[in-house]
Amino acid sequence: MKPKWMVVLSKELLENLRDRRTLVLLLLFVLLYPALYGVLLKRTIERASTPEREGIELVVIGGAQAPTLMAQLRQNNVTVSERAPMSDQQVTELLRQHKVVAVLKLERRFGQHYEAMRPAHIELWYDSAAENQTKQNEVEQVLREYSASIASARLLAHGVSPTTGVPIKLQRYDTGTSASRSANFLGALLGGLFLPVFIFCMSSAVDSTAGERERRSLEVLLAQPASALELVVGKWLAAAAMSVIGFTLELVLVHAILRWLPLEEIGMSWNLGVSDLLLFCLASVPLSLLAAGLEVALAMNAKSFKEAQSMISFVTLIPMVPVVAVPMLGLSTATWMYLVPVLSHLTLLRELAKGQQVGYLPFALTFVSALAVALLTVAFASWRMKSERYVLSV
């Protein structure tokens, strides 16, 4: 004979499979977040590599006065198109067409000021609304290098070494690995992965508690020879099962996308192995149990189906708290973080993404901390179901 909680579990799972809304919600969020991450990162990679592949289109007015500058621009993969003098309105209209990165205007007396060793004015016109920030920065870098070379030549002409104005030469050595840089960049993105954990089980948790009470089918269930704890456990595990399935599929899809994308083009990598992914999926099971237990406990205290949905909608924002709090507080990885549900999962995933050997203790602490809170919510829900106030919806 099956345990009574297992009978309730089978009944709730069968109803979830028959509920088209639950299945559509599960499929939507399983595919939505990985797709968003893939599109966002692919777009970032394209932006970073586009200037190297396509070059930079630059319109120059009065470029004949500075042939050295024109040659230096062409050497840096900048396509220079010289134009006749243009008014400010004409330059603005040209930039709004988004066909060129910027317009470089050399003043009419550029050559005279250059020969007199006075500052020669150059105007750089650009459209900040266009997605050309990287290309624009490259043009400005060429201009700075050109200015520095002129200053060095003038100092040498006066018998002064250019190094006189540079008493300190700073050399930078970055020991950070591509994995650590990618973990910091992907930290906020990874935090969003835990948001669907609370959404996958929401429909089942609300429908099996507030929904059944509103339909008057809960009274029939309470009349059966099963304790309140057995009823709650069956409903809790049924809701958690939807979350476990959805979150596992989501992690697998995100892992496949990050392994497929050429992250090395933006100086990043994804070093999460299959074994680490499986361990993390196992450690994340209590998070689904926690989400389901919390939503079941809250939905049981709602007087209607709509009220339960409103209450649980705030619970779905819990995963975003550590995503915002950790950068704002400047927290670094510490052991105590693995004792805080959600924060422990985010910290563990970031450390694994860096390719570091975290050991089994973080996995154990992450698993136990979320499981302990989940059991507390189930105990509260079973105590609440024993109350006549709950049955009578008062």
mmCIF file of C-alpha atoms in Angstrom:
data_model
loop_
_atom_site.group_PDB
_atom_site.id
_atom_site.type_symbol
_atom_site.label_atom_id
_atom_site.label_comp_id
_atom_site.label_asym_id
_atom_site.label_seq_id
_atom_site.Cartn_x
_atom_site.Cartn_y
_atom_site.Cartn_z
ATOM 1 C CA MET A 1 0.000 0.000 0.000
ATOM 2 C CA LYS A 2 1.315 3.418 -0.957
ATOM 3 C CA PRO A 3 1.961 6.014 1.727
ATOM 4 C CA LYS A 4 -0.828 8.568 1.849
ATOM 5 C CA TRP A 5 1.451 11.472 1.001
ATOM 6 C CA MET A 6 2.506 9.614 -2.138
ATOM 7 C CA VAL A 7 -1.130 9.199 -3.160
ATOM 8 C CA VAL A 8 -1.614 12.963 -2.785
ATOM 9 C CA LEU A 9 1.594 13.543 -4.726
ATOM 10 C CA SER A 10 0.420 11.345 -7.612
ATOM 11 C CA LYS A 11 -2.917 13.117 -7.666
ATOM 12 C CA GLU A 12 -1.318 16.590 -7.763
ATOM 13 C CA LEU A 13 1.216 15.612 -10.429
ATOM 14 C CA LEU A 14 -1.549 14.214 -12.614
ATOM 15 C CA GLU A 15 -3.508 17.442 -12.272
ATOM 16 C CA ASN A 16 -0.386 19.470 -13.124
ATOM 17 C CA LEU A 17 0.106 17.449 -16.290
ATOM 18 C CA ARG A 18 -3.494 18.095 -17.240
ATOM 19 C CA ASP A 19 -3.212 21.818 -16.538
ATOM 20 C CA ARG A 20 -2.176 23.442 -19.799
ATOM 21 C CA ARG A 21 -1.424 26.745 -18.057
ATOM 22 C CA THR A 22 1.155 25.121 -15.796
ATOM 23 C CA LEU A 23 2.880 23.333 -18.667
ATOM 24 C CA VAL A 24 2.958 26.445 -20.857
ATOM 25 C CA LEU A 25 4.432 28.487 -18.003
ATOM 26 C CA LEU A 26 7.063 25.814 -17.430
ATOM 27 C CA LEU A 27 8.040 25.662 -21.096
ATOM 28 C CA LEU A 28 8.051 29.434 -21.463
ATOM 29 C CA PHE A 29 10.498 30.130 -18.666
ATOM 30 C CA VAL A 30 12.668 27.126 -19.469
ATOM 31 C CA LEU A 31 13.301 28.596 -22.913
ATOM 32 C CA LEU A 32 12.979 32.318 -22.160
ATOM 33 C CA TYR A 33 15.943 32.935 -19.886
ATOM 34 C CA PRO A 34 18.509 30.857 -21.809
ATOM 35 C CA ALA A 35 17.383 32.547 -25.021
ATOM 36 C CA LEU A 36 17.731 36.002 -23.468
ATOM 37 C CA TYR A 37 21.221 35.220 -22.172
ATOM 38 C CA GLY A 38 22.264 33.812 -25.526
ATOM 39 C CA VAL A 39 21.019 36.822 -27.485
ATOM 40 C CA LEU A 40 22.534 39.317 -25.027
ATOM 41 C CA LEU A 41 25.957 37.698 -24.953
ATOM 42 C CA LYS A 42 25.988 37.118 -28.715
ATOM 43 C CA ARG A 43 25.204 40.784 -29.253
ATOM 44 C CA THR A 44 28.012 41.768 -26.862
ATOM 45 C CA ILE A 45 30.473 39.564 -28.749
ATOM 46 C CA GLU A 46 29.396 41.037 -32.084
ATOM 47 C CA ARG A 47 29.869 44.583 -30.808
ATOM 48 C CA ALA A 48 33.334 43.776 -29.501
ATOM 49 C CA SER A 49 34.513 42.161 -32.731
ATOM 50 C CA THR A 50 32.723 44.314 -35.335
ATOM 51 C CA PRO A 51 35.331 47.145 -35.424
ATOM 52 C CA GLU A 52 38.075 44.626 -36.225
ATOM 53 C CA ARG A 53 36.114 42.992 -39.037
ATOM 54 C CA GLU A 54 34.442 45.963 -40.692
ATOM 55 C CA GLY A 55 36.806 48.824 -39.974
ATOM 56 C CA ILE A 56 35.782 52.379 -39.102
ATOM 57 C CA GLU A 57 34.192 54.817 -41.523
ATOM 58 C CA LEU A 58 35.335 58.400 -40.838
ATOM 59 C CA VAL A 59 34.591 61.605 -42.760
ATOM 60 C CA VAL A 60 37.377 64.215 -42.626
ATOM 61 C CA ILE A 61 37.034 67.859 -43.609
ATOM 62 C CA GLY A 62 40.297 69.672 -44.282
ATOM 63 C CA GLY A 63 42.405 66.522 -44.026
ATOM 64 C CA ALA A 64 44.915 67.736 -46.614
ATOM 65 C CA GLN A 65 46.427 69.985 -43.923
ATOM 66 C CA ALA A 66 47.467 66.958 -41.835
ATOM 67 C CA PRO A 67 48.757 64.181 -44.118
ATOM 68 C CA THR A 68 50.552 62.468 -41.225
ATOM 69 C CA LEU A 69 47.314 62.232 -39.266
ATOM 70 C CA MET A 70 45.506 60.802 -42.302
ATOM 71 C CA ALA A 71 48.183 58.145 -42.736
ATOM 72 C CA GLN A 72 48.057 57.265 -39.042
ATOM 73 C CA LEU A 73 44.281 56.866 -39.199
ATOM 74 C CA ARG A 74 44.516 54.535 -42.200
ATOM 75 C CA GLN A 75 47.170 52.453 -40.454
ATOM 76 C CA ASN A 76 44.684 51.855 -37.632
ATOM 77 C CA ASN A 77 41.999 50.367 -39.893
ATOM 78 C CA VAL A 78 40.133 53.661 -40.272
ATOM 79 C CA THR A 79 38.622 54.335 -43.702
ATOM 80 C CA VAL A 80 39.002 58.071 -44.335
ATOM 81 C CA SER A 81 36.635 59.887 -46.694
ATOM 82 C CA GLU A 82 37.644 63.491 -47.339
ATOM 83 C CA ARG A 83 34.834 65.957 -47.964
ATOM 84 C CA ALA A 84 34.464 69.616 -48.842
ATOM 85 C CA PRO A 85 33.591 72.040 -46.038
ATOM 86 C CA MET A 86 30.153 71.317 -44.543
ATOM 87 C CA SER A 87 27.882 73.332 -42.307
ATOM 88 C CA ASP A 88 26.966 72.182 -38.821
ATOM 89 C CA GLN A 89 23.496 71.194 -40.025
ATOM 90 C CA GLN A 90 24.924 69.130 -42.867
ATOM 91 C CA VAL A 91 27.259 67.304 -40.477
ATOM 92 C CA THR A 92 24.364 66.570 -38.131
ATOM 93 C CA GLU A 93 22.241 65.183 -40.956
ATOM 94 C CA LEU A 94 25.147 62.997 -42.123
ATOM 95 C CA LEU A 95 25.644 61.506 -38.672
ATOM 96 C CA ARG A 96 21.927 60.809 -38.265
ATOM 97 C CA GLN A 97 22.125 58.474 -41.248
ATOM 98 C CA HIS A 98 24.437 56.233 -39.140
ATOM 99 C CA LYS A 99 26.651 55.483 -42.127
ATOM 100 C CA VAL A 100 29.822 56.926 -40.606
ATOM 101 C CA VAL A 101 31.216 56.751 -37.082
ATOM 102 C CA ALA A 102 32.208 60.402 -36.810
ATOM 103 C CA VAL A 103 33.167 63.530 -38.690
ATOM 104 C CA LEU A 104 36.580 65.120 -38.158
ATOM 105 C CA LYS A 105 36.808 68.840 -38.963
ATOM 106 C CA LEU A 106 40.197 70.567 -39.096
ATOM 107 C CA GLU A 107 40.050 74.339 -38.828
ATOM 108 C CA ARG A 108 41.079 76.411 -41.823
ATOM 109 C CA ARG A 109 44.211 77.712 -40.097
ATOM 110 C CA PHE A 110 45.243 74.271 -38.835
ATOM 111 C CA GLY A 111 48.497 74.328 -40.840
ATOM 112 C CA GLN A 112 49.407 77.846 -39.676
ATOM 113 C CA HIS A 113 48.872 77.022 -36.015
ATOM 114 C CA TYR A 114 50.773 73.768 -36.454
ATOM 115 C CA GLU A 115 53.812 75.518 -37.922
ATOM 116 C CA ALA A 116 53.647 78.236 -35.243
ATOM 117 C CA MET A 117 53.582 75.502 -32.559
ATOM 118 C CA ARG A 118 50.257 76.724 -31.268
ATOM 119 C CA PRO A 119 47.278 74.444 -30.455
ATOM 120 C CA ALA A 120 45.602 73.455 -33.707
ATOM 121 C CA HIS A 121 41.890 72.879 -33.277
ATOM 122 C CA ILE A 122 40.227 69.668 -34.419
ATOM 123 C CA GLU A 123 36.486 69.074 -34.042
ATOM 124 C CA LEU A 124 35.167 65.551 -33.579
ATOM 125 C CA TRP A 125 31.459 65.264 -34.371
ATOM 126 C CA TYR A 126 29.593 62.085 -33.433
ATOM 127 C CA ASP A 127 26.125 60.813 -32.569
ATOM 128 C CA SER A 128 26.023 59.406 -29.028
ATOM 129 C CA ALA A 129 22.696 57.698 -29.790
ATOM 130 C CA ALA A 130 24.369 55.466 -32.363
ATOM 131 C CA GLU A 131 25.940 52.186 -31.247
ATOM 132 C CA ASN A 132 29.465 53.246 -32.199
ATOM 133 C CA GLN A 133 31.031 53.883 -28.819
ATOM 134 C CA THR A 134 33.862 51.378 -29.321
ATOM 135 C CA LYS A 135 34.727 52.714 -32.756
ATOM 136 C CA GLN A 136 34.567 56.298 -31.529
ATOM 137 C CA ASN A 137 36.991 55.466 -28.702
ATOM 138 C CA GLU A 138 39.425 54.013 -31.232
ATOM 139 C CA VAL A 139 39.345 57.230 -33.278
ATOM 140 C CA GLU A 140 39.992 59.313 -30.156
ATOM 141 C CA GLN A 141 42.895 57.021 -29.248
ATOM 142 C CA VAL A 142 44.484 57.637 -32.639
ATOM 143 C CA LEU A 143 44.102 61.388 -32.129
ATOM 144 C CA ARG A 144 45.760 61.172 -28.705
ATOM 145 C CA GLU A 145 48.657 59.188 -30.135
ATOM 146 C CA TYR A 146 49.036 61.710 -32.951
ATOM 147 C CA SER A 147 49.098 64.583 -30.456
ATOM 148 C CA ALA A 148 51.665 62.783 -28.300
ATOM 149 C CA SER A 149 53.945 62.147 -31.279
ATOM 150 C CA ILE A 150 53.844 65.840 -32.252
ATOM 151 C CA ALA A 151 54.674 66.881 -28.681
ATOM 152 C CA SER A 152 57.642 64.488 -28.595
ATOM 153 C CA ALA A 153 58.959 65.774 -31.946
ATOM 154 C CA ARG A 154 58.749 69.394 -30.760
ATOM 155 C CA LEU A 155 60.615 68.606 -27.566
ATOM 156 C CA LEU A 156 63.374 66.900 -29.529
ATOM 157 C CA ALA A 157 63.598 69.909 -31.861
ATOM 158 C CA HIS A 158 64.336 72.064 -28.813
ATOM 159 C CA GLY A 159 66.913 69.632 -27.472
ATOM 160 C CA VAL A 160 64.680 68.277 -24.710
ATOM 161 C CA SER A 161 64.156 64.562 -24.263
ATOM 162 C CA PRO A 162 60.464 63.576 -24.418
ATOM 163 C CA THR A 163 61.007 61.363 -21.378
ATOM 164 C CA THR A 164 61.541 64.497 -19.265
ATOM 165 C CA GLY A 165 57.797 64.953 -19.033
ATOM 166 C CA VAL A 166 57.259 61.321 -18.090
ATOM 167 C CA PRO A 167 59.031 60.776 -14.744
ATOM 168 C CA ILE A 168 57.156 57.516 -14.076
ATOM 169 C CA LYS A 169 56.351 54.770 -16.533
ATOM 170 C CA LEU A 170 53.562 52.531 -15.288
ATOM 171 C CA GLN A 171 53.293 48.946 -16.465
ATOM 172 C CA ARG A 172 50.165 46.964 -15.725
ATOM 173 C CA TYR A 173 50.048 43.204 -15.227
ATOM 174 C CA ASP A 174 46.610 41.632 -14.964
ATOM 175 C CA THR A 175 46.753 38.260 -13.223
ATOM 176 C CA GLY A 176 43.007 37.737 -13.461
ATOM 177 C CA THR A 177 41.974 34.786 -15.581
ATOM 178 C CA SER A 178 39.323 34.922 -18.252
ATOM 179 C CA ALA A 179 37.186 32.684 -16.065
ATOM 180 C CA SER A 180 37.300 35.078 -13.105
ATOM 181 C CA ARG A 181 36.498 38.046 -15.342
ATOM 182 C CA SER A 182 33.590 36.194 -16.898
ATOM 183 C CA ALA A 183 32.263 35.225 -13.458
ATOM 184 C CA ASN A 184 32.201 38.872 -12.397
ATOM 185 C CA PHE A 185 30.539 39.948 -15.633
ATOM 186 C CA LEU A 186 28.031 37.118 -15.588
ATOM 187 C CA GLY A 187 27.260 37.535 -11.888
ATOM 188 C CA ALA A 188 24.148 39.606 -12.444
ATOM 189 C CA LEU A 189 23.047 37.410 -15.340
ATOM 190 C CA LEU A 190 23.506 34.242 -13.308
ATOM 191 C CA GLY A 191 21.415 35.711 -10.515
ATOM 192 C CA GLY A 192 18.472 35.949 -12.874
ATOM 193 C CA LEU A 193 18.561 32.185 -13.362
ATOM 194 C CA PHE A 194 17.091 31.644 -9.895
ATOM 195 C CA LEU A 195 14.040 33.795 -10.519
ATOM 196 C CA PRO A 196 12.177 31.069 -12.480
ATOM 197 C CA VAL A 197 12.728 28.619 -9.591
ATOM 198 C CA PHE A 198 9.986 30.443 -7.695
ATOM 199 C CA ILE A 199 7.842 30.798 -10.820
ATOM 200 C CA PHE A 200 7.880 27.155 -11.942
ATOM 201 C CA CYS A 201 6.055 25.989 -8.808
ATOM 202 C CA MET A 202 3.773 29.005 -8.369
ATOM 203 C CA SER A 203 0.836 27.750 -10.412
ATOM 204 C CA SER A 204 0.810 24.330 -8.748
ATOM 205 C CA ALA A 205 1.220 25.746 -5.230
ATOM 206 C CA VAL A 206 -1.626 28.225 -5.603
ATOM 207 C CA ASP A 207 -4.001 25.872 -7.372
ATOM 208 C CA SER A 208 -3.514 22.998 -4.890
ATOM 209 C CA THR A 209 -4.254 25.195 -1.862
ATOM 210 C CA ALA A 210 -6.207 28.400 -2.424
ATOM 211 C CA GLY A 211 -7.625 27.086 -5.690
ATOM 212 C CA GLU A 212 -8.958 23.870 -4.163
ATOM 213 C CA ARG A 213 -10.410 25.697 -1.206
ATOM 214 C CA GLU A 214 -12.177 28.145 -3.520
ATOM 215 C CA ARG A 215 -13.575 25.240 -5.569
ATOM 216 C CA ARG A 216 -14.652 23.455 -2.338
ATOM 217 C CA SER A 217 -12.684 20.349 -3.302
ATOM 218 C CA LEU A 218 -10.305 20.730 -0.360
ATOM 219 C CA GLU A 219 -13.043 19.833 2.103
ATOM 220 C CA VAL A 220 -13.442 16.452 0.421
ATOM 221 C CA LEU A 221 -9.698 15.892 0.610
ATOM 222 C CA LEU A 222 -9.588 16.793 4.307
ATOM 223 C CA ALA A 223 -12.335 14.262 4.978
ATOM 224 C CA GLN A 224 -10.060 11.445 3.825
ATOM 225 C CA PRO A 225 -8.080 9.370 6.384
ATOM 226 C CA ALA A 226 -4.872 11.331 5.927
ATOM 227 C CA SER A 227 -3.137 13.686 8.320
ATOM 228 C CA ALA A 228 -2.544 17.364 7.583
ATOM 229 C CA LEU A 229 1.186 16.703 7.300
ATOM 230 C CA GLU A 230 0.653 14.008 4.666
ATOM 231 C CA LEU A 231 -1.596 16.279 2.631
ATOM 232 C CA VAL A 232 0.849 19.178 2.776
ATOM 233 C CA VAL A 233 3.851 16.994 1.929
ATOM 234 C CA GLY A 234 2.099 15.608 -1.143
ATOM 235 C CA LYS A 235 1.158 19.073 -2.411
ATOM 236 C CA TRP A 236 4.585 20.450 -1.521
ATOM 237 C CA LEU A 237 6.510 17.747 -3.403
ATOM 238 C CA ALA A 238 4.230 18.052 -6.425
ATOM 239 C CA ALA A 239 4.893 21.785 -6.683
ATOM 240 C CA ALA A 240 8.608 21.286 -6.021
ATOM 241 C CA ALA A 241 8.820 18.661 -8.770
ATOM 242 C CA MET A 242 7.765 21.241 -11.356
ATOM 243 C CA SER A 243 10.446 23.603 -10.110
ATOM 244 C CA VAL A 244 13.174 20.947 -10.065
ATOM 245 C CA ILE A 245 12.392 19.848 -13.617
ATOM 246 C CA GLY A 246 12.191 23.404 -14.954
ATOM 247 C CA PHE A 247 15.320 24.664 -13.208
ATOM 248 C CA THR A 248 17.399 21.643 -14.244
ATOM 249 C CA LEU A 249 16.406 22.045 -17.895
ATOM 250 C CA GLU A 250 17.125 25.764 -17.664
ATOM 251 C CA LEU A 251 20.621 25.183 -16.273
ATOM 252 C CA VAL A 252 21.405 22.612 -18.944
ATOM 253 C CA LEU A 253 20.318 24.979 -21.724
ATOM 254 C CA VAL A 254 22.285 27.911 -20.288
ATOM 255 C CA HIS A 255 25.351 25.683 -19.913
ATOM 256 C CA ALA A 256 25.066 24.536 -23.531
ATOM 257 C CA ILE A 257 24.668 28.115 -24.796
ATOM 258 C CA LEU A 258 27.637 29.450 -22.814
ATOM 259 C CA ARG A 259 29.812 26.569 -24.006
ATOM 260 C CA TRP A 260 28.776 27.233 -27.603
ATOM 261 C CA LEU A 261 29.300 30.996 -27.645
ATOM 262 C CA PRO A 262 32.848 32.236 -28.463
ATOM 263 C CA LEU A 263 33.311 33.999 -25.120
ATOM 264 C CA GLU A 264 37.073 34.172 -25.680
ATOM 265 C CA GLU A 265 36.459 37.025 -28.131
ATOM 266 C CA ILE A 266 35.491 39.247 -25.197
ATOM 267 C CA GLY A 267 38.163 37.834 -22.873
ATOM 268 C CA MET A 268 35.882 35.433 -21.020
ATOM 269 C CA SER A 269 35.274 31.738 -20.625
ATOM 270 C CA TRP A 270 32.830 29.288 -19.087
ATOM 271 C CA ASN A 271 34.715 26.574 -17.226
ATOM 272 C CA LEU A 272 31.833 24.738 -15.606
ATOM 273 C CA GLY A 273 32.297 21.018 -16.210
ATOM 274 C CA VAL A 274 29.607 18.386 -16.505
ATOM 275 C CA SER A 275 30.382 16.936 -13.066
ATOM 276 C CA ASP A 276 30.200 20.384 -11.448
ATOM 277 C CA LEU A 277 26.932 21.054 -13.254
ATOM 278 C CA LEU A 278 25.421 17.806 -11.965
ATOM 279 C CA LEU A 279 26.552 18.555 -8.398
ATOM 280 C CA PHE A 280 25.107 22.036 -8.607
ATOM 281 C CA CYS A 281 21.795 20.710 -9.914
ATOM 282 C CA LEU A 282 21.705 18.330 -6.949
ATOM 283 C CA ALA A 283 22.539 21.129 -4.508
ATOM 284 C CA SER A 284 19.765 23.245 -6.051
ATOM 285 C CA VAL A 285 17.022 20.698 -5.363
ATOM 286 C CA PRO A 286 16.429 22.090 -1.817
ATOM 287 C CA LEU A 287 16.029 25.558 -3.329
ATOM 288 C CA SER A 288 13.075 24.252 -5.322
ATOM 289 C CA LEU A 289 11.755 22.603 -2.158
ATOM 290 C CA LEU A 290 12.128 25.916 -0.347
ATOM 291 C CA ALA A 291 10.331 27.855 -3.074
ATOM 292 C CA ALA A 292 7.468 25.363 -3.155
ATOM 293 C CA GLY A 293 7.175 25.185 0.633
ATOM 294 C CA LEU A 294 7.152 28.944 1.013
ATOM 295 C CA GLU A 295 4.539 29.427 -1.689
ATOM 296 C CA VAL A 296 2.311 26.645 -0.337
ATOM 297 C CA ALA A 297 2.478 28.132 3.167
ATOM 298 C CA LEU A 298 1.614 31.614 1.917
ATOM 299 C CA ALA A 299 -1.128 30.460 -0.434
ATOM 300 C CA MET A 300 -2.811 28.580 2.392
ATOM 301 C CA ASN A 301 -3.205 31.827 4.323
ATOM 302 C CA ALA A 302 -4.883 33.598 1.407
ATOM 303 C CA LYS A 303 -8.671 33.810 1.363
ATOM 304 C CA SER A 304 -8.962 33.561 -2.417
ATOM 305 C CA PHE A 305 -7.085 32.435 -5.497
ATOM 306 C CA LYS A 306 -6.333 36.008 -6.588
ATOM 307 C CA GLU A 307 -5.114 36.982 -3.144
ATOM 308 C CA ALA A 308 -2.750 34.002 -3.139
ATOM 309 C CA GLN A 309 -1.336 35.034 -6.516
ATOM 310 C CA SER A 310 -0.768 38.575 -5.242
ATOM 311 C CA MET A 311 1.027 37.357 -2.123
ATOM 312 C CA ILE A 312 3.261 34.940 -3.999
ATOM 313 C CA SER A 313 4.185 37.505 -6.648
ATOM 314 C CA PHE A 314 6.329 39.239 -4.022
ATOM 315 C CA VAL A 315 8.035 35.952 -3.152
ATOM 316 C CA THR A 316 9.302 35.606 -6.725
ATOM 317 C CA LEU A 317 11.443 38.710 -6.172
ATOM 318 C CA ILE A 318 13.503 37.024 -3.419
ATOM 319 C CA PRO A 319 16.221 35.750 -5.830
ATOM 320 C CA MET A 320 16.927 39.322 -6.944
ATOM 321 C CA VAL A 321 17.857 40.473 -3.423
ATOM 322 C CA PRO A 322 21.382 38.944 -3.364
ATOM 323 C CA VAL A 323 21.964 40.033 -6.968
ATOM 324 C CA VAL A 324 21.489 43.653 -5.903
ATOM 325 C CA ALA A 325 22.863 43.449 -2.357
ATOM 326 C CA VAL A 326 26.214 41.748 -3.057
ATOM 327 C CA PRO A 327 27.561 44.422 -5.474
ATOM 328 C CA MET A 328 26.150 47.291 -3.400
ATOM 329 C CA LEU A 329 27.717 46.037 -0.161
ATOM 330 C CA GLY A 330 30.940 44.993 -1.879
ATOM 331 C CA LEU A 331 30.816 41.503 -0.361
ATOM 332 C CA SER A 332 33.537 39.010 -1.180
ATOM 333 C CA THR A 333 33.092 35.265 -1.063
ATOM 334 C CA ALA A 334 32.974 33.936 2.510
ATOM 335 C CA THR A 335 31.866 30.684 4.153
ATOM 336 C CA TRP A 336 28.843 32.281 5.828
ATOM 337 C CA MET A 337 27.332 33.007 2.424
ATOM 338 C CA TYR A 338 26.735 29.296 1.900
ATOM 339 C CA LEU A 339 24.395 29.315 4.916
ATOM 340 C CA VAL A 340 21.964 31.800 3.323
ATOM 341 C CA PRO A 341 19.563 30.249 0.801
ATOM 342 C CA VAL A 342 19.597 31.768 -2.700
ATOM 343 C CA LEU A 343 22.765 33.729 -1.843
ATOM 344 C CA SER A 344 24.537 30.406 -1.315
ATOM 345 C CA HIS A 345 23.438 29.135 -4.724
ATOM 346 C CA LEU A 346 24.504 32.346 -6.473
ATOM 347 C CA THR A 347 27.891 32.314 -4.701
ATOM 348 C CA LEU A 348 28.467 28.648 -5.465
ATOM 349 C CA LEU A 349 27.629 29.057 -9.161
ATOM 350 C CA ARG A 350 29.940 32.071 -9.483
ATOM 351 C CA GLU A 351 32.826 30.195 -7.873
ATOM 352 C CA LEU A 352 32.274 27.195 -10.127
ATOM 353 C CA ALA A 353 32.178 29.484 -13.174
ATOM 354 C CA LYS A 354 35.659 30.716 -12.229
ATOM 355 C CA GLY A 355 36.963 27.186 -12.573
ATOM 356 C CA GLN A 356 37.971 26.966 -8.922
ATOM 357 C CA GLN A 357 37.921 23.823 -6.803
ATOM 358 C CA VAL A 358 35.455 24.721 -4.069
ATOM 359 C CA GLY A 359 35.388 21.330 -2.378
ATOM 360 C CA TYR A 360 32.358 19.511 -1.022
ATOM 361 C CA LEU A 361 31.691 21.742 1.997
ATOM 362 C CA PRO A 362 30.024 24.581 0.006
ATOM 363 C CA PHE A 363 27.815 22.029 -1.749
ATOM 364 C CA ALA A 364 26.821 20.492 1.592
ATOM 365 C CA LEU A 365 26.131 23.843 3.275
ATOM 366 C CA THR A 366 24.120 25.051 0.287
ATOM 367 C CA PHE A 367 22.065 21.853 0.301
ATOM 368 C CA VAL A 368 21.420 21.737 4.059
ATOM 369 C CA SER A 369 20.660 25.446 4.582
ATOM 370 C CA ALA A 370 17.913 25.564 1.948
ATOM 371 C CA LEU A 371 16.514 22.185 3.025
ATOM 372 C CA ALA A 372 16.248 23.298 6.677
ATOM 373 C CA VAL A 373 14.222 26.391 5.771
ATOM 374 C CA ALA A 374 12.054 24.333 3.398
ATOM 375 C CA LEU A 375 11.183 21.874 6.187
ATOM 376 C CA LEU A 376 10.251 24.759 8.464
ATOM 377 C CA THR A 377 7.814 26.129 5.892
ATOM 378 C CA VAL A 378 6.243 22.685 5.478
ATOM 379 C CA ALA A 379 5.882 22.320 9.244
ATOM 380 C CA PHE A 380 4.149 25.690 9.398
ATOM 381 C CA ALA A 381 1.842 24.795 6.506
ATOM 382 C CA SER A 382 0.819 21.495 8.104
ATOM 383 C CA TRP A 383 0.131 23.250 11.403
ATOM 384 C CA ARG A 384 -1.948 25.819 9.551
ATOM 385 C CA MET A 385 -3.998 23.160 7.774
ATOM 386 C CA LYS A 386 -5.037 21.659 11.138
ATOM 387 C CA SER A 387 -6.729 24.931 12.065
ATOM 388 C CA GLU A 388 -10.474 25.296 11.622
ATOM 389 C CA ARG A 389 -9.907 28.917 10.655
ATOM 390 C CA TYR A 390 -8.059 27.709 7.588
ATOM 391 C CA VAL A 391 -10.740 25.222 6.589
ATOM 392 C CA LEU A 392 -13.492 27.805 7.042
ATOM 393 C CA SER A 393 -11.364 30.465 5.272
ATOM 394 C CA VAL A 394 -11.523 33.012 8.086
#
